[in-house]
Coordinates of C-alpha atoms in Angstrom, one line a residue:
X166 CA -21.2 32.1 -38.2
X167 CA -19.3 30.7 -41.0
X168 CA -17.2 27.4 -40.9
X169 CA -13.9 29.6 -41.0
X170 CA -15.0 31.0 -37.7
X171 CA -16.3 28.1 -35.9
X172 CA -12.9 26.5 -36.7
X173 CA -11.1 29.7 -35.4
X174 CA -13.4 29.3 -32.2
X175 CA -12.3 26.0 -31.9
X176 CA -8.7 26.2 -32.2
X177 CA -8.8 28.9 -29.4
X178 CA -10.8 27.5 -26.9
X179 CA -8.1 24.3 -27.7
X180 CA -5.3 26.9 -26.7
X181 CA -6.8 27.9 -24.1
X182 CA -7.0 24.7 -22.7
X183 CA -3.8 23.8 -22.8
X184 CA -2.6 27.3 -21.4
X185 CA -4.8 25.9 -18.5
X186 CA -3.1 22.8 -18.1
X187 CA 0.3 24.0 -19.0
X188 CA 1.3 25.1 -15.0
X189 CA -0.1 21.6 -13.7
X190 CA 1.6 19.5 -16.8
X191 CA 5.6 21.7 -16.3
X192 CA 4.8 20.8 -12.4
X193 CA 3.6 17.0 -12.9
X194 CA 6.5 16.6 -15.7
X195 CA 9.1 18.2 -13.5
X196 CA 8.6 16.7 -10.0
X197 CA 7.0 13.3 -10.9
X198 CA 8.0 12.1 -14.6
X199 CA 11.1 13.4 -14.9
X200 CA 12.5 11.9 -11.5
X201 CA 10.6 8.3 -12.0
X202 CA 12.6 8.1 -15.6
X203 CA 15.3 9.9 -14.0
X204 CA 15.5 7.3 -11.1
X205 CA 15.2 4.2 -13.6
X206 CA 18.4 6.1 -15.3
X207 CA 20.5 5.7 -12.5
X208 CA 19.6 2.4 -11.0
X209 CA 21.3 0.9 -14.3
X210 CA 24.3 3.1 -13.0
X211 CA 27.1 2.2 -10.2
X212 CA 26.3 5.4 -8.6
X213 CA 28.1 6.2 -5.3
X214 CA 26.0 9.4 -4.5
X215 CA 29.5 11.3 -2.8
X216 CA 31.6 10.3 -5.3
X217 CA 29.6 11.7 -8.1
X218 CA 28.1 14.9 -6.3
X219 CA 32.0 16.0 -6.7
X220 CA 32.8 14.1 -9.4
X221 CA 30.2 13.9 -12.3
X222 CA 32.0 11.1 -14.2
X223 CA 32.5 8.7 -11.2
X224 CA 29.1 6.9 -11.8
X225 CA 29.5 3.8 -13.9
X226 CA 27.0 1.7 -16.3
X227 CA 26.2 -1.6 -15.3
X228 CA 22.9 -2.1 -17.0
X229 CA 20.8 -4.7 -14.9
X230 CA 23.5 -5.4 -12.5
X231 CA 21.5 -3.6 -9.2
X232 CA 18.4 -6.1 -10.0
X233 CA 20.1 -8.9 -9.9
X234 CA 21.8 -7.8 -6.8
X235 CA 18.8 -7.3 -5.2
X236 CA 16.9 -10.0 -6.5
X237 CA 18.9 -13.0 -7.1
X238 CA 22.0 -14.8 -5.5
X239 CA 24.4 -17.6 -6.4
X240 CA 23.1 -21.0 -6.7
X241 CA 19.1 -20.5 -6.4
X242 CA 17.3 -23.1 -6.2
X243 CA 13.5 -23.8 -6.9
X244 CA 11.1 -26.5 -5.0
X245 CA 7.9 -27.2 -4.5
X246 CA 6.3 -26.7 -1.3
X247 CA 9.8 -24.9 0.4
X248 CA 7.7 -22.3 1.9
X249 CA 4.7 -24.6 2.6
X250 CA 2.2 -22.1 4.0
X251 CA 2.3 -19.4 0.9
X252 CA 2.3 -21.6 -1.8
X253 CA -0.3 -23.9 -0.5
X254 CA -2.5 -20.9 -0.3
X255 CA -1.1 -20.3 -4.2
X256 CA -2.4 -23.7 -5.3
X257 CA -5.7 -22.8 -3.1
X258 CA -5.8 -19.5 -5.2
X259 CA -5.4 -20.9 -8.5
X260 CA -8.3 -23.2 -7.8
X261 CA -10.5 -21.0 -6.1
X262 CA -10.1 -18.5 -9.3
X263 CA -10.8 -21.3 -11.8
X264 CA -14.1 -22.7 -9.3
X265 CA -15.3 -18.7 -9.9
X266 CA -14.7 -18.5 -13.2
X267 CA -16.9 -21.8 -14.1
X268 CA -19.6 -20.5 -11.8
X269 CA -19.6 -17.3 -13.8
X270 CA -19.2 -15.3 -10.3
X271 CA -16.7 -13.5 -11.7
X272 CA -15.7 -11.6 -15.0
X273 CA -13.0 -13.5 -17.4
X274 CA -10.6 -10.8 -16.4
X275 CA -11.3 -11.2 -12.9
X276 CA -10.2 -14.4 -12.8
X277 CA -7.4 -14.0 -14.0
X278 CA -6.0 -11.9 -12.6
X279 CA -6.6 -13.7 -10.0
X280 CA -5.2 -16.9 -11.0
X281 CA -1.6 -14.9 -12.0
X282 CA -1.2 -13.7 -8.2
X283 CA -1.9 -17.1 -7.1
X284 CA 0.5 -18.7 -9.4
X285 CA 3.2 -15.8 -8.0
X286 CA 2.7 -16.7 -4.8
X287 CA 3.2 -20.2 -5.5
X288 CA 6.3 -19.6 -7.7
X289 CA 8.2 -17.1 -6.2
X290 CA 8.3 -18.4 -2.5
X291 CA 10.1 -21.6 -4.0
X292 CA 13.4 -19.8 -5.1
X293 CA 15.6 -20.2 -2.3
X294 CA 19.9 -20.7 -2.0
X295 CA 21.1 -23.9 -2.5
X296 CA 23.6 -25.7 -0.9
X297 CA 26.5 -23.5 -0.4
X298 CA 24.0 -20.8 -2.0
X299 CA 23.1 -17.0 -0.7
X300 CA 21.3 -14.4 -1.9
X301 CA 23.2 -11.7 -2.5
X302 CA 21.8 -9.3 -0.6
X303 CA 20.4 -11.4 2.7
X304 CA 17.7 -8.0 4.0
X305 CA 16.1 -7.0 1.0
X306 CA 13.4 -10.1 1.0
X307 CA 12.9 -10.0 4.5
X308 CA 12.7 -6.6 3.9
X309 CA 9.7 -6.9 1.1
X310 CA 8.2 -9.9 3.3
X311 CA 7.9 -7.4 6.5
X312 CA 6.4 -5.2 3.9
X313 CA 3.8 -7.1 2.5
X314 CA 3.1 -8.2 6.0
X315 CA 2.6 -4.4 7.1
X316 CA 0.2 -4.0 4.1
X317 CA -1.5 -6.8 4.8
X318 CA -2.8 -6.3 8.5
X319 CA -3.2 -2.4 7.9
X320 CA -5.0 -2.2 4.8
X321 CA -8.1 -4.6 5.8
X322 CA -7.8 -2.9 9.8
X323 CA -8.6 0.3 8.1
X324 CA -11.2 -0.6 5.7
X325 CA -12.8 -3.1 8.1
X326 CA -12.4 -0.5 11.2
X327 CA -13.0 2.6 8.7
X328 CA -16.7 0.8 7.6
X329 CA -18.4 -0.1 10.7
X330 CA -17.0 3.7 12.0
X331 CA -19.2 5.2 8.8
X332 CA -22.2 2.7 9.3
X333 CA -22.6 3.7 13.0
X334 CA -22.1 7.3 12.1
X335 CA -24.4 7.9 9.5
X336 CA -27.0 9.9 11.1
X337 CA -27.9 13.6 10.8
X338 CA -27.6 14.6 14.6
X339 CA -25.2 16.7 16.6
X340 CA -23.9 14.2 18.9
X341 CA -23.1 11.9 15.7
X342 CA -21.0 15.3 13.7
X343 CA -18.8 15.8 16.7
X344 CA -17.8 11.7 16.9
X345 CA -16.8 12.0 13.0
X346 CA -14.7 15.2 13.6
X347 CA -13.0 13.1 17.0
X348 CA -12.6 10.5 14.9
X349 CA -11.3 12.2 12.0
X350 CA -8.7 14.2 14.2
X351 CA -5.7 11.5 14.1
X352 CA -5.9 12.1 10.5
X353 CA -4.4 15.6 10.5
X354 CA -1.6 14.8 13.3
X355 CA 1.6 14.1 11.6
X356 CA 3.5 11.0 11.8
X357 CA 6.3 12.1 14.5
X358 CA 3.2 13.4 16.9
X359 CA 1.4 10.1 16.4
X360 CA 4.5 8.1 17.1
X361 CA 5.2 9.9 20.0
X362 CA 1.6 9.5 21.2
X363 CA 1.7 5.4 20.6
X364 CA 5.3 5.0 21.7
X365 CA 4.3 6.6 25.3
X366 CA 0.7 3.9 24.8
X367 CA 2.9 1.5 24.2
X368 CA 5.7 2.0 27.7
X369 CA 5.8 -0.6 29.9
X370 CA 6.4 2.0 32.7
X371 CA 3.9 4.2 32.3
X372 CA 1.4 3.4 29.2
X373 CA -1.9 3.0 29.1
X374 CA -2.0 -0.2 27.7
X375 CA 0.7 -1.4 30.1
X376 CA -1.5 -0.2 33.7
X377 CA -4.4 -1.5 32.1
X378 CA -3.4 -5.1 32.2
X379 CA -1.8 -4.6 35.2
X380 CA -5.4 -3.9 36.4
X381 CA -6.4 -7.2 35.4
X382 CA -3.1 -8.8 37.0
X383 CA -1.5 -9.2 33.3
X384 CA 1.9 -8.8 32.6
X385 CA 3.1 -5.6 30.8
X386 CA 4.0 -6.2 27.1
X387 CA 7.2 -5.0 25.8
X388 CA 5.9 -4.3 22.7
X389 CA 8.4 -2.2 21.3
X390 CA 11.2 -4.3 21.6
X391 CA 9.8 -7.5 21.3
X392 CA 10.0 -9.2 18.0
X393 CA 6.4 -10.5 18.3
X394 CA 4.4 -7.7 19.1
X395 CA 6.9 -4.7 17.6
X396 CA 4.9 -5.1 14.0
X397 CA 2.1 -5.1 15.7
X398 CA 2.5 -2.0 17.4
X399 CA 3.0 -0.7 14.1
X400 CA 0.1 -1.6 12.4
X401 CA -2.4 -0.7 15.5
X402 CA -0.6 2.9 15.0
X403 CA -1.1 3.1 11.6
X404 CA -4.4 1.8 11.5
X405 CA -5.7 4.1 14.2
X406 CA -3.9 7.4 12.1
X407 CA -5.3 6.0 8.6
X408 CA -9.1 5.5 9.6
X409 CA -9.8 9.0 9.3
X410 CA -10.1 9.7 6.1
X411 CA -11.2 6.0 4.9
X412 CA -14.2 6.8 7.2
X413 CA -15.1 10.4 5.7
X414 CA -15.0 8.4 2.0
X415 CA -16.9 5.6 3.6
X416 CA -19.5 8.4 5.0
X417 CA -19.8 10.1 1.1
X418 CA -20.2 6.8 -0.2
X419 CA -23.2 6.0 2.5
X420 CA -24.7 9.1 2.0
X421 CA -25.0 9.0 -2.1
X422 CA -27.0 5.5 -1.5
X423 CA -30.9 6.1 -1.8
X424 CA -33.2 5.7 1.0
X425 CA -35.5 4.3 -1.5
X426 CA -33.7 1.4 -1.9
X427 CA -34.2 0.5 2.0
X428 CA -37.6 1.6 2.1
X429 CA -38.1 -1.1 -0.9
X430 CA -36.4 -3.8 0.8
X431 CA -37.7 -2.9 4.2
X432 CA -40.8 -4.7 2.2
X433 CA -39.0 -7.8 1.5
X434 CA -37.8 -8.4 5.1
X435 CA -34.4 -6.8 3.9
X436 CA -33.6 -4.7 7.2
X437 CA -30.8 -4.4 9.8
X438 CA -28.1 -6.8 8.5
X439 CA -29.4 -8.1 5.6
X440 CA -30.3 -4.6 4.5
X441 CA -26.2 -4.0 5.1
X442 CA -25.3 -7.2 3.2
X443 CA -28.0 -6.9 0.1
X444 CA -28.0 -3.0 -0.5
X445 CA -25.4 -1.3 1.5
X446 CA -22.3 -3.5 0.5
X447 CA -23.2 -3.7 -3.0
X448 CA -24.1 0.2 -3.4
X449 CA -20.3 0.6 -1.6
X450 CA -18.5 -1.4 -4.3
X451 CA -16.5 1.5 -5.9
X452 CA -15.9 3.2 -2.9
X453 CA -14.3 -0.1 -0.6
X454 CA -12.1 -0.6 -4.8
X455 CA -11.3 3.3 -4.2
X456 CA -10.2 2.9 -0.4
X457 CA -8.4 -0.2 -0.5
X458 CA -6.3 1.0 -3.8
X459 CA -5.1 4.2 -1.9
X460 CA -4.4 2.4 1.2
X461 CA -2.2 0.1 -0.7
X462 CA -0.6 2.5 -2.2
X463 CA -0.4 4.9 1.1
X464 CA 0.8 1.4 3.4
X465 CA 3.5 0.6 0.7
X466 CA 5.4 3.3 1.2
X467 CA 5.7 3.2 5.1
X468 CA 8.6 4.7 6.2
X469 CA 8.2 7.0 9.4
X470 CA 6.4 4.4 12.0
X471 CA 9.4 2.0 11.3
X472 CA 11.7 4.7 11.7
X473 CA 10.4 6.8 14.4
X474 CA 8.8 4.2 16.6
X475 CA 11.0 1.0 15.9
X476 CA 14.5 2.3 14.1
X477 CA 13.4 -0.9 12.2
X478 CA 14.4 -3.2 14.9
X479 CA 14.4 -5.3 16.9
X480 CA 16.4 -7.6 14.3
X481 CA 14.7 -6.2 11.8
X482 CA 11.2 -7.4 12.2
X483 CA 10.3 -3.9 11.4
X484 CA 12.3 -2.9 9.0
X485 CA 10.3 -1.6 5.7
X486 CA 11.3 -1.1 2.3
X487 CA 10.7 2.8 1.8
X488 CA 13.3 2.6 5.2
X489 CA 15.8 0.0 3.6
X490 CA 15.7 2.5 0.2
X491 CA 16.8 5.2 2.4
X492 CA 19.2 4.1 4.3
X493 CA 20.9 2.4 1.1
X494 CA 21.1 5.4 -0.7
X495 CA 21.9 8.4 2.4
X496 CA 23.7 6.0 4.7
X497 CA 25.6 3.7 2.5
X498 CA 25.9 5.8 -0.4
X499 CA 24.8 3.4 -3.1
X500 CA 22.0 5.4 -4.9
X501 CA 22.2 2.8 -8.2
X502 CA 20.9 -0.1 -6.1
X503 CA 18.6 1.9 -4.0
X504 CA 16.8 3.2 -6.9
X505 CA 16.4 -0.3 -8.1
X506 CA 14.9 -0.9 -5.0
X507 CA 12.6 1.6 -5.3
X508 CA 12.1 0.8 -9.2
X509 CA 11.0 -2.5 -7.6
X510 CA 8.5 -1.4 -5.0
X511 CA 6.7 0.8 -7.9
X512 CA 6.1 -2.7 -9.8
X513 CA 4.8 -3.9 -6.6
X514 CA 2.5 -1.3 -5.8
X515 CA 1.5 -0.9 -9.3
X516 CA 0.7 -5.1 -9.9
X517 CA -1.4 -4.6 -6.8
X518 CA -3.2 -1.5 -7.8
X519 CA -3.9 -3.0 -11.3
X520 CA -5.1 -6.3 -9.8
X521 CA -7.5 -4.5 -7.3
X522 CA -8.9 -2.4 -9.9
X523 CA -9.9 -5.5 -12.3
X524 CA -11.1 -7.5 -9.2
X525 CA -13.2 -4.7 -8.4
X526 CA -14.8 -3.9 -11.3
X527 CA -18.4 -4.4 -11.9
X528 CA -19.8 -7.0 -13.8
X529 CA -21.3 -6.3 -17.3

């Protein structure tokens, strides 16, 4: 075959990959590109979504206007300790990533990226109003704090729950294929049937939960309605929906470790827990990164437990931002700030996608 051909060859089986990819790169470009840049386009815009849907020319430019609305207020202050518990675990942060980095437990990049969401936690907690001072828009941080919150009980609930589920399952026998397939069931109901299942768990009247501590002469919990347990009710849904699937990736990850490496540290003593700890846990690295980085992603953009379960309430205590976007943009009409907001929650999720990766990573 002469070079003339071979090049020919090439080119072709280059066309023909891209005729391959074309139908999934005019879908991906049409239904996800297009509407993020599309969204970052209009949240620079006064956009009142009736008035421009019959009049094209009612939306107006304002340029970073909607962040500041969203983010900022009149007369901010900043001090040192104002939210004590947050930033003392920033200052707690910043010194445990510079302790790992001088110990060499951890890669350069590791650490700091560690160091940077420790110094954000203790920074942005001190910006608060002044005397005389508000923010000018008083939900959307309480908003982002319930959130975080929400993220932060569900995501370890589900890897922690989702782990010991596929350590205690991973055994070739009948009895242990039907508990993955019960336990993997929640993960194919959809949110309004798993609300509806936990909201009737949840009744003081006639819930499980509720004649079971009757049974022990408890008091019923009104957990719906109660501003200290309503979040909670939320994540124990969540978490008990989520653990499906975290379990089956769990399970692959158990299942690609090899038995050798038990059977050589079965000769070192290394067995039960210790086996766990020194082979299991280590072997699992990518897979816990993997889980963890989807269930932030997933738990970010909460919207139907909130909704569904809570209608955000009481007070707000459950109101989410996915929720707050919604309701901004359908209910009040103001689709400029609302795609700010949600311009905002991709730099969250992507900060904490990005800093999980690089914590993850393996050493060299």
């Amino acid at each position: 075959m002469t070079s003339d051909q071979r090049h020919r060859k090439h080119l072709s089986q280059a066309q023909a990959a891209w005729i391959l990819l074309a139908p999934f790169l005019v879908v991906y470009g049409a239904f996800l590109v297009y509407p993020f840049f599309r969204g970052i386009w209009i949240s620079l815009h006064d956009w009142n979504l009736l008035a421009v849907a019959f009049n094209p020319d009612a939306r107006e430019f304002v340029g970073l206007h909607n962040y500041e609305r969203i983010l900022w207020g009149r007369n901010i202050e900043w001090a040192a300790f104002s939210c004590p518990t947050l930033q003392v675990l920033g200052v707690v942060g910043v010194g445990l990533s510079v302790f790992l980095r001088r110990t060499e437990r951890v890669s350069r990049a590791t650490a700091i990226a560690l160091g940077l969401a420790a110094l954000l936690l203790f920074v942005l907690p001190g910006f608060h109003p002044g005397e005389g001072g508000r923010w000018y828009d008083r939900r959307f941080w309480p908003t982002v704090g319930n959130t975080i919150l929400f993220v932060g009980w569900t995501v370890p609930g589900v890897t922690l729950s989702a782990l010991v589920l596929a350590a205690a399952l991973n055994r070739e026998t009948r009895a242990m294929s039907v508990l993955r397939t019960l336990f993997f069931l929640s993960q194919v109901l959809s949110v309004t049937v798993v609300t509806l299942i936990w909201q009737i768990m949840f009744s003081q009247r006639q819930g499980l939960i509720a004649n079971v501590t009757e049974l022990f002469g408890g008091s019923p919990i009104v957990w719906l309605t109660d501003e200290s347990f309503a979040m909670a009710a939320i994540v124990i849904t969540t978490v008990w929906w989520s653990v499906g699937i975290a379990m089956i990736l769990f399970l692959a990850g158990l299942q690609d470790i090899s038995r050798d490496l038990y059977e050589a540290g079965a000769l070192d003593n290394a067995t039960g827990f210790r086996a766990f700890w020194y082979i299991t846990l280590p072997n699992l690295k990518r897979t816990i990164t993997l889980v963890i980085v989807l269930q932030i992603i997933l738990h970010f953009q909460v919207f139907g437990q909130s909704h569904l379960m809570t209608n955000g309430g009481p007070n707000d205590t459950t109101q989410v931002l996915v929720r707050y976007v919604y309701q901004t943009a359908f209910r009040d009409s103001e689709l400029g700030r609302a795609s700010a907001m949600a311009v905002f929650l991709f730099v969250i999720m992507g900060s904490f996608s990005v800093l999980q990766f690089l914590v993850g990573r393996e050493e060299d």
